[in-house]
PDB file of C-alpha atoms in Angstrom:
ATOM      1  CA  PRO F  52       0.069  -0.012  -0.029  1.00  0.00           C
ATOM      2  CA  VAL F  53       1.195   3.817  -0.617  1.00  0.00           C
ATOM      3  CA  SER F  54       0.322   6.281   1.616  1.00  0.00           C
ATOM      4  CA  VAL F  55       1.067  10.155   0.812  1.00  0.00           C
ATOM      5  CA  THR F  56       0.523  13.131   3.244  1.00  0.00           C
ATOM      6  CA  VAL F  57       1.439  16.585   2.462  1.00  0.00           C
ATOM      7  CA  GLY F  58       2.123  19.356   4.786  1.00  0.00           C
ATOM      8  CA  PRO F  59       3.106  17.698   7.882  1.00  0.00           C
ATOM      9  CA  MET F  60       5.963  20.102   8.924  1.00  0.00           C
ATOM     10  CA  MET F  61       4.558  23.766   9.441  1.00  0.00           C
ATOM     11  CA  HIS F  62       7.880  25.136   9.659  1.00  0.00           C
ATOM     12  CA  CYS F  63       9.031  24.045   5.812  1.00  0.00           C
ATOM     13  CA  GLN F  64       7.596  25.854   2.752  1.00  0.00           C
ATOM     14  CA  GLY F  65       6.876  22.384   1.375  1.00  0.00           C
ATOM     15  CA  SER F  66       6.803  18.963   3.348  1.00  0.00           C
ATOM     16  CA  ALA F  67       5.507  15.239   2.738  1.00  0.00           C
ATOM     17  CA  MET F  68       5.389  11.857   4.641  1.00  0.00           C
ATOM     18  CA  VAL F  69       5.437   8.851   2.454  1.00  0.00           C
ATOM     19  CA  LYS F  70       4.612   5.162   3.813  1.00  0.00           C
ATOM     20  CA  LEU F  71       5.393   2.587   0.816  1.00  0.00           C
ATOM     21  CA  GLY F  72       4.786  -0.742   2.860  1.00  0.00           C
ATOM     22  CA  ARG F  73       6.524  -0.278   6.411  1.00  0.00           C
ATOM     23  CA  THR F  74       9.175   2.030   4.651  1.00  0.00           C
ATOM     24  CA  THR F  75       8.388   5.748   5.960  1.00  0.00           C
ATOM     25  CA  VAL F  76      10.042   8.848   4.631  1.00  0.00           C
ATOM     26  CA  VAL F  77       9.601  12.283   5.490  1.00  0.00           C
ATOM     27  CA  ALA F  78      10.802  15.292   3.360  1.00  0.00           C
ATOM     28  CA  GLY F  79      10.925  19.014   3.999  1.00  0.00           C
ATOM     29  CA  VAL F  80      11.738  21.961   1.770  1.00  0.00           C
ATOM     30  CA  THR F  81      13.011  25.366   2.976  1.00  0.00           C
ATOM     31  CA  LEU F  82      13.879  28.306   1.091  1.00  0.00           C
ATOM     32  CA  GLU F  83      16.751  30.816   1.698  1.00  0.00           C
ATOM     33  CA  VAL F  84      17.601  33.952  -0.217  1.00  0.00           C
ATOM     34  CA  MET F  85      21.087  33.352  -2.074  1.00  0.00           C
ATOM     35  CA  ARG F  86      23.136  35.409  -4.824  1.00  0.00           C
ATOM     36  CA  THR F  87      22.682  33.931  -8.172  1.00  0.00           C
ATOM     37  CA  LYS F  88      25.429  32.045  -9.865  1.00  0.00           C
ATOM     38  CA  ASP F  89      27.509  33.414 -12.634  1.00  0.00           C
ATOM     39  CA  ASP F  90      26.565  30.341 -15.020  1.00  0.00           C
ATOM     40  CA  ALA F  91      22.912  30.611 -14.060  1.00  0.00           C
ATOM     41  CA  PRO F  92      22.004  34.389 -13.324  1.00  0.00           C
ATOM     42  CA  ASN F  93      18.381  33.860 -13.966  1.00  0.00           C
ATOM     43  CA  GLU F  94      17.645  30.647 -11.934  1.00  0.00           C
ATOM     44  CA  GLY F  95      17.607  29.690  -8.094  1.00  0.00           C
ATOM     45  CA  ALA F  96      19.161  26.378  -7.037  1.00  0.00           C
ATOM     46  CA  LEU F  97      17.879  23.038  -5.347  1.00  0.00           C
ATOM     47  CA  GLN F  98      20.039  21.141  -3.116  1.00  0.00           C
ATOM     48  CA  VAL F  99      19.177  17.659  -1.753  1.00  0.00           C
ATOM     49  CA  ASN F 100      20.093  15.544   1.125  1.00  0.00           C
ATOM     50  CA  PHE F 101      18.778  12.135   2.383  1.00  0.00           C
ATOM     51  CA  GLU F 102      19.563  10.832   5.949  1.00  0.00           C
ATOM     52  CA  MET F 103      19.200   7.382   7.741  1.00  0.00           C
ATOM     53  CA  PRO F 104      19.449   7.720  11.310  1.00  0.00           C
ATOM     54  CA  LEU F 105      20.202   4.983  13.904  1.00  0.00           C
ATOM     55  CA  THR F 106      16.619   4.364  14.424  1.00  0.00           C
ATOM     56  CA  CYS F 107      15.351   3.662  11.084  1.00  0.00           C
ATOM     57  CA  SER F 108      16.943   0.364  10.614  1.00  0.00           C
ATOM     58  CA  ALA F 109      19.032  -2.371  12.619  1.00  0.00           C
ATOM     59  CA  SER F 110      21.757  -2.237   9.870  1.00  0.00           C
ATOM     60  CA  VAL F 111      22.371   1.444  10.243  1.00  0.00           C
ATOM     61  CA  ARG F 112      25.672   1.988  12.491  1.00  0.00           C
ATOM     62  CA  SER F 113      27.180   4.946  14.138  1.00  0.00           C
ATOM     63  CA  GLY F 114      29.680   6.844  12.123  1.00  0.00           C
ATOM     64  CA  PRO F 115      29.543   7.990   8.815  1.00  0.00           C
ATOM     65  CA  SER F 116      26.553   8.381   6.794  1.00  0.00           C
ATOM     66  CA  PRO F 117      25.465   4.989   5.133  1.00  0.00           C
ATOM     67  CA  GLU F 118      26.505   4.146   1.787  1.00  0.00           C
ATOM     68  CA  GLU F 119      22.683   3.700   0.870  1.00  0.00           C
ATOM     69  CA  ALA F 120      22.121   7.284   2.059  1.00  0.00           C
ATOM     70  CA  THR F 121      25.011   8.528   0.173  1.00  0.00           C
ATOM     71  CA  CYS F 122      23.828   6.935  -3.051  1.00  0.00           C
ATOM     72  CA  THR F 123      20.161   7.763  -2.418  1.00  0.00           C
ATOM     73  CA  THR F 124      20.960  11.637  -2.082  1.00  0.00           C
ATOM     74  CA  ALA F 125      22.899  11.364  -5.527  1.00  0.00           C
ATOM     75  CA  ARG F 126      20.239   9.519  -7.237  1.00  0.00           C
ATOM     76  CA  LEU F 127      17.631  11.979  -5.941  1.00  0.00           C
ATOM     77  CA  SER F 128      19.837  15.011  -6.601  1.00  0.00           C
ATOM     78  CA  SER F 129      20.501  13.735 -10.307  1.00  0.00           C
ATOM     79  CA  ILE F 130      16.740  13.337 -11.201  1.00  0.00           C
ATOM     80  CA  LEU F 131      15.181  16.295  -9.332  1.00  0.00           C
ATOM     81  CA  THR F 132      17.532  18.741 -10.511  1.00  0.00           C
ATOM     82  CA  ASN F 133      17.008  18.009 -13.990  1.00  0.00           C
ATOM     83  CA  THR F 134      15.397  20.913 -15.830  1.00  0.00           C
ATOM     84  CA  SER F 135      12.692  18.374 -17.183  1.00  0.00           C
ATOM     85  CA  VAL F 136      11.429  18.366 -13.770  1.00  0.00           C
ATOM     86  CA  LEU F 137      12.035  21.463 -12.312  1.00  0.00           C
ATOM     87  CA  ASP F 138      12.357  24.970 -13.980  1.00  0.00           C
ATOM     88  CA  ARG F 139      14.659  26.865 -11.377  1.00  0.00           C
ATOM     89  CA  SER F 140      13.920  30.133 -12.972  1.00  0.00           C
ATOM     90  CA  GLN F 141      10.709  29.994 -10.748  1.00  0.00           C
ATOM     91  CA  LEU F 142      13.029  30.695  -7.763  1.00  0.00           C
ATOM     92  CA  SER F 143      14.610  33.748  -9.433  1.00  0.00           C
ATOM     93  CA  ILE F 144      13.880  36.970  -7.085  1.00  0.00           C
ATOM     94  CA  VAL F 145      15.974  39.602  -8.960  1.00  0.00           C
ATOM     95  CA  PRO F 146      17.583  38.083 -12.412  1.00  0.00           C
ATOM     96  CA  GLY F 147      21.493  38.376 -12.204  1.00  0.00           C
ATOM     97  CA  GLN F 148      21.383  39.231  -8.520  1.00  0.00           C
ATOM     98  CA  VAL F 149      19.384  37.325  -6.062  1.00  0.00           C
ATOM     99  CA  ALA F 150      17.220  33.885  -5.837  1.00  0.00           C
ATOM    100  CA  TRP F 151      15.725  31.435  -3.723  1.00  0.00           C
ATOM    101  CA  CYS F 152      17.945  28.381  -2.772  1.00  0.00           C
ATOM    102  CA  ALA F 153      15.481  25.350  -1.914  1.00  0.00           C
ATOM    103  CA  TYR F 154      16.975  22.737   0.238  1.00  0.00           C
ATOM    104  CA  LEU F 155      15.160  19.392   0.224  1.00  0.00           C
ATOM    105  CA  ASP F 156      15.970  17.361   3.240  1.00  0.00           C
ATOM    106  CA  LEU F 157      14.689  13.842   3.678  1.00  0.00           C
ATOM    107  CA  CYS F 158      14.806  11.348   6.569  1.00  0.00           C
ATOM    108  CA  CYS F 159      14.007   7.679   6.735  1.00  0.00           C
ATOM    109  CA  LEU F 160      11.992   6.916   9.606  1.00  0.00           C
ATOM    110  CA  GLU F 161      11.692   3.258   8.758  1.00  0.00           C
ATOM    111  CA  ALA F 162      13.650   1.283   6.066  1.00  0.00           C
ATOM    112  CA  ASP F 163      12.143  -1.807   4.906  1.00  0.00           C
ATOM    113  CA  GLY F 164      12.831  -2.169   1.290  1.00  0.00           C
ATOM    114  CA  SER F 165      12.472   0.031  -1.792  1.00  0.00           C
ATOM    115  CA  LEU F 166      13.946   3.057   0.180  1.00  0.00           C
ATOM    116  CA  PHE F 167      14.596   5.022  -3.081  1.00  0.00           C
ATOM    117  CA  ASP F 168      11.212   4.823  -4.442  1.00  0.00           C
ATOM    118  CA  ALA F 169       9.733   5.800  -1.083  1.00  0.00           C
ATOM    119  CA  ALA F 170      12.292   8.822  -0.759  1.00  0.00           C
ATOM    120  CA  LEU F 171      11.747   9.928  -4.514  1.00  0.00           C
ATOM    121  CA  LEU F 172       7.940   9.885  -4.039  1.00  0.00           C
ATOM    122  CA  ALA F 173       8.366  12.104  -0.844  1.00  0.00           C
ATOM    123  CA  GLY F 174      10.897  14.516  -2.463  1.00  0.00           C
ATOM    124  CA  VAL F 175       8.531  15.093  -5.437  1.00  0.00           C
ATOM    125  CA  ALA F 176       5.194  15.296  -3.193  1.00  0.00           C
ATOM    126  CA  ALA F 177       7.326  17.853  -0.702  1.00  0.00           C
ATOM    127  CA  LEU F 178       8.279  20.128  -3.875  1.00  0.00           C
ATOM    128  CA  ALA F 179       4.936  20.002  -5.320  1.00  0.00           C
ATOM    129  CA  ASP F 180       3.551  21.523  -2.081  1.00  0.00           C
ATOM    130  CA  VAL F 181       6.158  24.333  -1.974  1.00  0.00           C
ATOM    131  CA  LYS F 182       4.470  27.742  -1.647  1.00  0.00           C
ATOM    132  CA  ILE F 183       7.147  30.654  -2.489  1.00  0.00           C
ATOM    133  CA  PRO F 184       6.625  33.222  -0.014  1.00  0.00           C
ATOM    134  CA  SER F 185       5.924  36.872  -1.227  1.00  0.00           C
ATOM    135  CA  VAL F 186       8.987  39.001  -1.599  1.00  0.00           C
ATOM    136  CA  LEU F 187       9.405  43.012  -1.610  1.00  0.00           C
ATOM    137  CA  VAL F 188      12.701  44.406  -2.783  1.00  0.00           C
ATOM    138  CA  GLN F 189      12.943  47.932  -1.381  1.00  0.00           C
ATOM    139  CA  GLU F 190      14.263  50.975  -2.942  1.00  0.00           C
ATOM    140  CA  ASN F 191      17.650  50.311  -0.827  1.00  0.00           C
ATOM    141  CA  GLY F 192      17.936  46.774  -2.115  1.00  0.00           C
ATOM    142  CA  GLN F 193      16.715  45.153   1.072  1.00  0.00           C
ATOM    143  CA  VAL F 194      14.841  41.887   0.596  1.00  0.00           C
ATOM    144  CA  MET F 195      11.801  41.327   2.772  1.00  0.00           C
ATOM    145  CA  VAL F 196      10.257  38.011   2.853  1.00  0.00           C
ATOM    146  CA  GLY F 197       6.673  37.484   3.740  1.00  0.00           C
ATOM    147  CA  GLN F 198       4.240  34.358   4.179  1.00  0.00           C
ATOM    148  CA  GLY F 199       1.973  35.343   1.266  1.00  0.00           C
ATOM    149  CA  GLY F 200       0.384  38.930   1.556  1.00  0.00           C
ATOM    150  CA  ASP F 201       0.500  40.999  -1.518  1.00  0.00           C
ATOM    151  CA  ALA F 202       0.705  44.462  -0.153  1.00  0.00           C
ATOM    152  CA  ALA F 203       3.648  46.633  -0.859  1.00  0.00           C
ATOM    153  CA  ASP F 204       3.553  47.563   2.868  1.00  0.00           C
ATOM    154  CA  GLY F 205       5.605  45.026   4.669  1.00  0.00           C
ATOM    155  CA  SER F 206       3.444  45.610   7.726  1.00  0.00           C
ATOM    156  CA  LYS F 207       0.321  44.450   6.192  1.00  0.00           C
ATOM    157  CA  SER F 208       1.864  41.420   4.410  1.00  0.00           C
ATOM    158  CA  GLY F 209       3.813  40.106   7.455  1.00  0.00           C
ATOM    159  CA  LEU F 210       6.985  40.763   5.414  1.00  0.00           C
ATOM    160  CA  GLU F 211      10.282  40.515   7.506  1.00  0.00           C
ATOM    161  CA  PRO F 212      13.860  41.284   6.413  1.00  0.00           C
ATOM    162  CA  THR F 213      16.013  38.239   5.355  1.00  0.00           C
ATOM    163  CA  GLU F 214      18.597  37.051   7.681  1.00  0.00           C
ATOM    164  CA  ASP F 215      22.051  38.229   6.843  1.00  0.00           C
ATOM    165  CA  VAL F 216      23.806  36.614   4.142  1.00  0.00           C
ATOM    166  CA  ASP F 217      27.560  36.107   3.863  1.00  0.00           C
ATOM    167  CA  MET F 218      28.384  38.180   0.637  1.00  0.00           C
ATOM    168  CA  THR F 219      31.179  40.172  -0.024  1.00  0.00           C
ATOM    169  CA  GLU F 220      31.025  42.610  -2.485  1.00  0.00           C
ATOM    170  CA  ALA F 221      32.286  41.599  -5.915  1.00  0.00           C
ATOM    171  CA  GLU F 222      33.649  44.019  -8.692  1.00  0.00           C
ATOM    172  CA  GLY F 223      30.747  45.065 -11.008  1.00  0.00           C
ATOM    173  CA  GLN F 224      28.101  43.450  -8.783  1.00  0.00           C
ATOM    174  CA  GLY F 225      27.720  45.872  -5.992  1.00  0.00           C
ATOM    175  CA  LEU F 226      26.054  43.174  -3.735  1.00  0.00           C
ATOM    176  CA  VAL F 227      26.887  43.202  -0.160  1.00  0.00           C
ATOM    177  CA  ALA F 228      25.338  41.943   3.019  1.00  0.00           C
ATOM    178  CA  GLY F 229      23.274  44.663   4.918  1.00  0.00           C
ATOM    179  CA  GLY F 230      21.789  44.947   8.491  1.00  0.00           C
ATOM    180  CA  GLY F 231      18.763  42.441   8.273  1.00  0.00           C
ATOM    181  CA  GLY F 232      18.872  41.846   4.858  1.00  0.00           C
ATOM    182  CA  LEU F 233      20.657  42.187   1.337  1.00  0.00           C
ATOM    183  CA  THR F 234      21.299  45.618   0.446  1.00  0.00           C
ATOM    184  CA  ASP F 235      22.832  47.456  -2.664  1.00  0.00           C
ATOM    185  CA  ILE F 236      21.577  44.748  -5.328  1.00  0.00           C
ATOM    186  CA  VAL F 237      21.716  46.806  -8.047  1.00  0.00           C
ATOM    187  CA  ALA F 238      24.965  46.586 -10.071  1.00  0.00           C
ATOM    188  CA  ASP F 239      24.827  50.357 -10.861  1.00  0.00           C
ATOM    189  CA  ASP F 240      24.543  53.732  -9.221  1.00  0.00           C
ATOM    190  CA  SER F 241      20.883  54.096 -10.361  1.00  0.00           C
ATOM    191  CA  LYS F 242      18.179  54.145  -7.980  1.00  0.00           C
ATOM    192  CA  GLN F 243      16.797  50.675  -7.314  1.00  0.00           C
ATOM    193  CA  LYS F 244      12.937  50.508  -8.090  1.00  0.00           C
ATOM    194  CA  LEU F 245      10.487  48.852  -5.551  1.00  0.00           C
ATOM    195  CA  ILE F 246      10.105  45.377  -6.743  1.00  0.00           C
ATOM    196  CA  GLN F 247       7.104  43.137  -5.305  1.00  0.00           C
ATOM    197  CA  LEU F 248       6.536  39.568  -5.823  1.00  0.00           C
ATOM    198  CA  PRO F 249       3.404  37.634  -4.673  1.00  0.00           C
ATOM    199  CA  SER F 250       3.586  34.563  -3.183  1.00  0.00           C
ATOM    200  CA  LYS F 251       3.055  31.490  -5.706  1.00  0.00           C
ATOM    201  CA  LYS F 252       3.148  27.741  -5.929  1.00  0.00           C
ATOM    202  CA  LEU F 253       6.284  25.975  -7.190  1.00  0.00           C
ATOM    203  CA  GLU F 254       5.227  23.929 -10.354  1.00  0.00           C
ATOM    204  CA  LEU F 255       6.998  20.652 -11.380  1.00  0.00           C
ATOM    205  CA  THR F 256       7.449  20.109 -15.161  1.00  0.00           C
ATOM    206  CA  SER F 257       6.922  16.561 -14.526  1.00  0.00           C
ATOM    207  CA  LYS F 258       6.748  14.210 -11.320  1.00  0.00           C
ATOM    208  CA  PRO F 259       9.217  11.467 -11.680  1.00  0.00           C
ATOM    209  CA  LEU F 260       8.283   8.231  -9.537  1.00  0.00           C
ATOM    210  CA  GLY F 261      10.103   4.726  -9.298  1.00  0.00           C
ATOM    211  CA  LEU F 262      10.163   1.311  -8.677  1.00  0.00           C
ATOM    212  CA  THR F 263      12.642  -1.053  -7.384  1.00  0.00           C
ATOM    213  CA  ALA F 264      12.555  -4.919  -8.538  1.00  0.00           C
ATOM    214  CA  GLY F 265      14.713  -7.860  -7.632  1.00  0.00           C
ATOM    215  CA  ILE F 266      16.075 -10.651  -9.672  1.00  0.00           C
ATOM    216  CA  CYS F 267      15.623 -13.969  -7.802  1.00  0.00           C
ATOM    217  CA  LYS F 268      16.231 -16.940  -9.640  1.00  0.00           C
ATOM    218  CA  GLY F 269      15.719 -15.499 -13.098  1.00  0.00           C
ATOM    219  CA  SER F 270      12.482 -13.981 -11.761  1.00  0.00           C
ATOM    220  CA  LEU F 271      11.301 -10.414 -10.894  1.00  0.00           C
ATOM    221  CA  LEU F 272      10.198  -9.429  -7.570  1.00  0.00           C
ATOM    222  CA  ALA F 273       8.851  -5.857  -7.232  1.00  0.00           C
ATOM    223  CA  ASP F 274       8.980  -3.770  -4.210  1.00  0.00           C
ATOM    224  CA  PRO F 275      11.133  -6.328  -2.326  1.00  0.00           C
ATOM    225  CA  CYS F 276      11.276  -5.670   1.542  1.00  0.00           C
ATOM    226  CA  VAL F 277      14.555  -5.812   3.337  1.00  0.00           C
ATOM    227  CA  GLU F 278      14.527  -9.626   3.889  1.00  0.00           C
ATOM    228  CA  GLU F 279      13.775 -10.430   0.034  1.00  0.00           C
ATOM    229  CA  GLU F 280      16.511  -7.796  -0.965  1.00  0.00           C
ATOM    230  CA  LEU F 281      19.090 -10.012   1.088  1.00  0.00           C
ATOM    231  CA  SER F 282      18.281 -12.975  -1.141  1.00  0.00           C
ATOM    232  CA  MET F 283      18.385 -10.755  -4.313  1.00  0.00           C
ATOM    233  CA  GLU F 284      20.952 -11.887  -7.045  1.00  0.00           C
ATOM    234  CA  ALA F 285      20.492  -8.283  -8.353  1.00  0.00           C
ATOM    235  CA  THR F 286      18.232  -5.043  -8.326  1.00  0.00           C
ATOM    236  CA  ILE F 287      16.952  -3.017 -11.110  1.00  0.00           C
ATOM    237  CA  GLY F 288      15.474   0.439 -10.328  1.00  0.00           C
ATOM    238  CA  VAL F 289      13.461   2.275 -13.150  1.00  0.00           C
ATOM    239  CA  VAL F 290      12.126   5.950 -12.661  1.00  0.00           C
ATOM    240  CA  LEU F 291       9.513   7.091 -15.298  1.00  0.00           C
ATOM    241  CA  ASP F 292       7.592  10.280 -15.891  1.00  0.00           C
ATOM    242  CA  ALA F 293       3.827  10.367 -16.372  1.00  0.00           C
ATOM    243  CA  ALA F 294       4.139   9.640 -20.093  1.00  0.00           C
ATOM    244  CA  GLY F 295       6.071   6.598 -19.372  1.00  0.00           C
ATOM    245  CA  ARG F 296       9.297   7.468 -20.530  1.00  0.00           C
ATOM    246  CA  VAL F 297      12.478   6.156 -18.945  1.00  0.00           C
ATOM    247  CA  MET F 298      14.025   9.051 -16.691  1.00  0.00           C
ATOM    248  CA  SER F 299      16.504   6.710 -14.992  1.00  0.00           C
ATOM    249  CA  LEU F 300      17.677   3.071 -15.209  1.00  0.00           C
ATOM    250  CA  TYR F 301      19.802   1.924 -12.254  1.00  0.00           C
ATOM    251  CA  LYS F 302      21.280  -1.604 -11.863  1.00  0.00           C
ATOM    252  CA  PRO F 303      23.976  -1.389  -9.046  1.00  0.00           C
ATOM    253  CA  GLY F 304      25.982  -4.580  -9.963  1.00  0.00           C
ATOM    254  CA  GLY F 305      24.991  -8.054  -9.330  1.00  0.00           C
ATOM    255  CA  ALA F 306      24.024 -10.625 -11.791  1.00  0.00           C
ATOM    256  CA  ALA F 307      23.205  -9.815 -15.086  1.00  0.00           C
ATOM    257  CA  ALA F 308      19.873  -9.706 -16.386  1.00  0.00           C
ATOM    258  CA  LYS F 309      19.079 -13.027 -18.702  1.00  0.00           C
ATOM    259  CA  SER F 310      17.554 -11.223 -21.452  1.00  0.00           C
ATOM    260  CA  ASP F 311      15.859  -8.079 -22.532  1.00  0.00           C
ATOM    261  CA  ALA F 312      12.680  -9.355 -21.630  1.00  0.00           C
ATOM    262  CA  THR F 313      13.682  -8.694 -18.032  1.00  0.00           C
ATOM    263  CA  PHE F 314      14.006  -5.147 -18.421  1.00  0.00           C
ATOM    264  CA  ILE F 315      10.995  -4.827 -20.476  1.00  0.00           C
ATOM    265  CA  ASP F 316       8.868  -6.879 -17.728  1.00  0.00           C
ATOM    266  CA  CYS F 317      10.478  -4.299 -15.114  1.00  0.00           C
ATOM    267  CA  MET F 318       9.227  -1.275 -17.289  1.00  0.00           C
ATOM    268  CA  GLU F 319       5.739  -2.630 -17.367  1.00  0.00           C
ATOM    269  CA  MET F 320       5.568  -3.122 -13.596  1.00  0.00           C
ATOM    270  CA  ALA F 321       7.082   0.552 -13.097  1.00  0.00           C
ATOM    271  CA  LYS F 322       4.352   1.797 -15.147  1.00  0.00           C
ATOM    272  CA  LEU F 323       1.559  -0.062 -12.713  1.00  0.00           C
ATOM    273  CA  ARG F 324       3.488   1.391  -9.849  1.00  0.00           C
ATOM    274  CA  TYR F 325       3.504   4.933 -11.472  1.00  0.00           C
ATOM    275  CA  LYS F 326      -0.385   4.675 -11.624  1.00  0.00           C
ATOM    276  CA  GLU F 327      -0.665   3.799  -7.969  1.00  0.00           C
ATOM    277  CA  CYS F 328       1.557   6.345  -6.777  1.00  0.00           C
ATOM    278  CA  ALA F 329       0.587   8.966  -9.029  1.00  0.00           C
ATOM    279  CA  LEU F 330      -3.201   8.710  -7.777  1.00  0.00           C
ATOM    280  CA  ALA F 331      -2.105   8.679  -4.162  1.00  0.00           C
ATOM    281  CA  LEU F 332       0.062  11.820  -4.874  1.00  0.00           C
ATOM    282  CA  GLU F 333      -2.952  13.485  -6.807  1.00  0.00           C
ATOM    283  CA  GLN F 334      -5.302  12.800  -3.939  1.00  0.00           C
ATOM    284  CA  ALA F 335      -2.704  14.276  -1.230  1.00  0.00           C
ATOM    285  CA  LEU F 336      -2.202  17.474  -3.316  1.00  0.00           C
ATOM    286  CA  ALA F 337      -5.778  17.923  -3.991  1.00  0.00           C
ATOM    287  CA  PRO F 338      -7.137  21.249  -2.163  1.00  0.00           C
ATOM    288  CA  ALA F 339      -9.149  20.436   0.756  1.00  0.00           C
ATOM    289  CA  PRO F 340     -12.986  21.269  -0.002  1.00  0.00           C
ATOM    290  CA  ASP F 341     -14.177  24.834   0.544  1.00  0.00           C
ATOM    291  CA  SER F 342     -15.507  24.901   4.075  1.00  0.00           C
ATOM    292  CA  GLU F 343     -17.436  28.183   3.309  1.00  0.00           C
TER     293      GLU F 343
END
């Protein structure tokens, strides 16, 4: 069974909790104002981190991050930062100057197989739940961040100055950190016009979802639990988009698939899993009925 809940963490701009069988993953997205990068002046950024605390599985030991957590972080980052999933220009505040950096943090509460599939679904759900706050860039260049009001008056919209950002003035940029926010964000000496951006939903171009299958004695087993994974000769991970196109195919060593039919069967199983997960995601993201 698949369970998706959005908005469980009030301190995040977007959050979700996913249960895939017994495997449980929570995800939260927080936004911070950042200086734009020279190679992407009109875009913000997305950073992904996945953690497995000691309590999620008996196999997790204290010390460095488990290899599975490191691998899952890399796979999630590779997929979710793809431009076919998220148009990062949505995170721009002042092109060429400041933008949002979205931090997607995921934590496994219980690991019982198909961990990556649950993490991907949780990450997609949390990103789809994100509401970018309203922003007011004052004449002096200070960035004020609110919770959703559209008024130009910060006191009416709940706008507050951003925290200090560690920035040094770069030649030709004129961008420095100021008291309580960013000041002098324009690159010349002209007067900065007041810029007002209303709050908005973060839109995903596509919603990638995955299925992990195990190869055991030449047969495929979809969504194996931890005990079943231990007996697998190899595993295959497939990530699809809504149109059934393959976005990622992952096979971390192990025995070779005996034929192309094995991969074809895995694709068909992934399509069925996509429909199930997409329905749960759609229901979770559906707006609540109007109480009025």
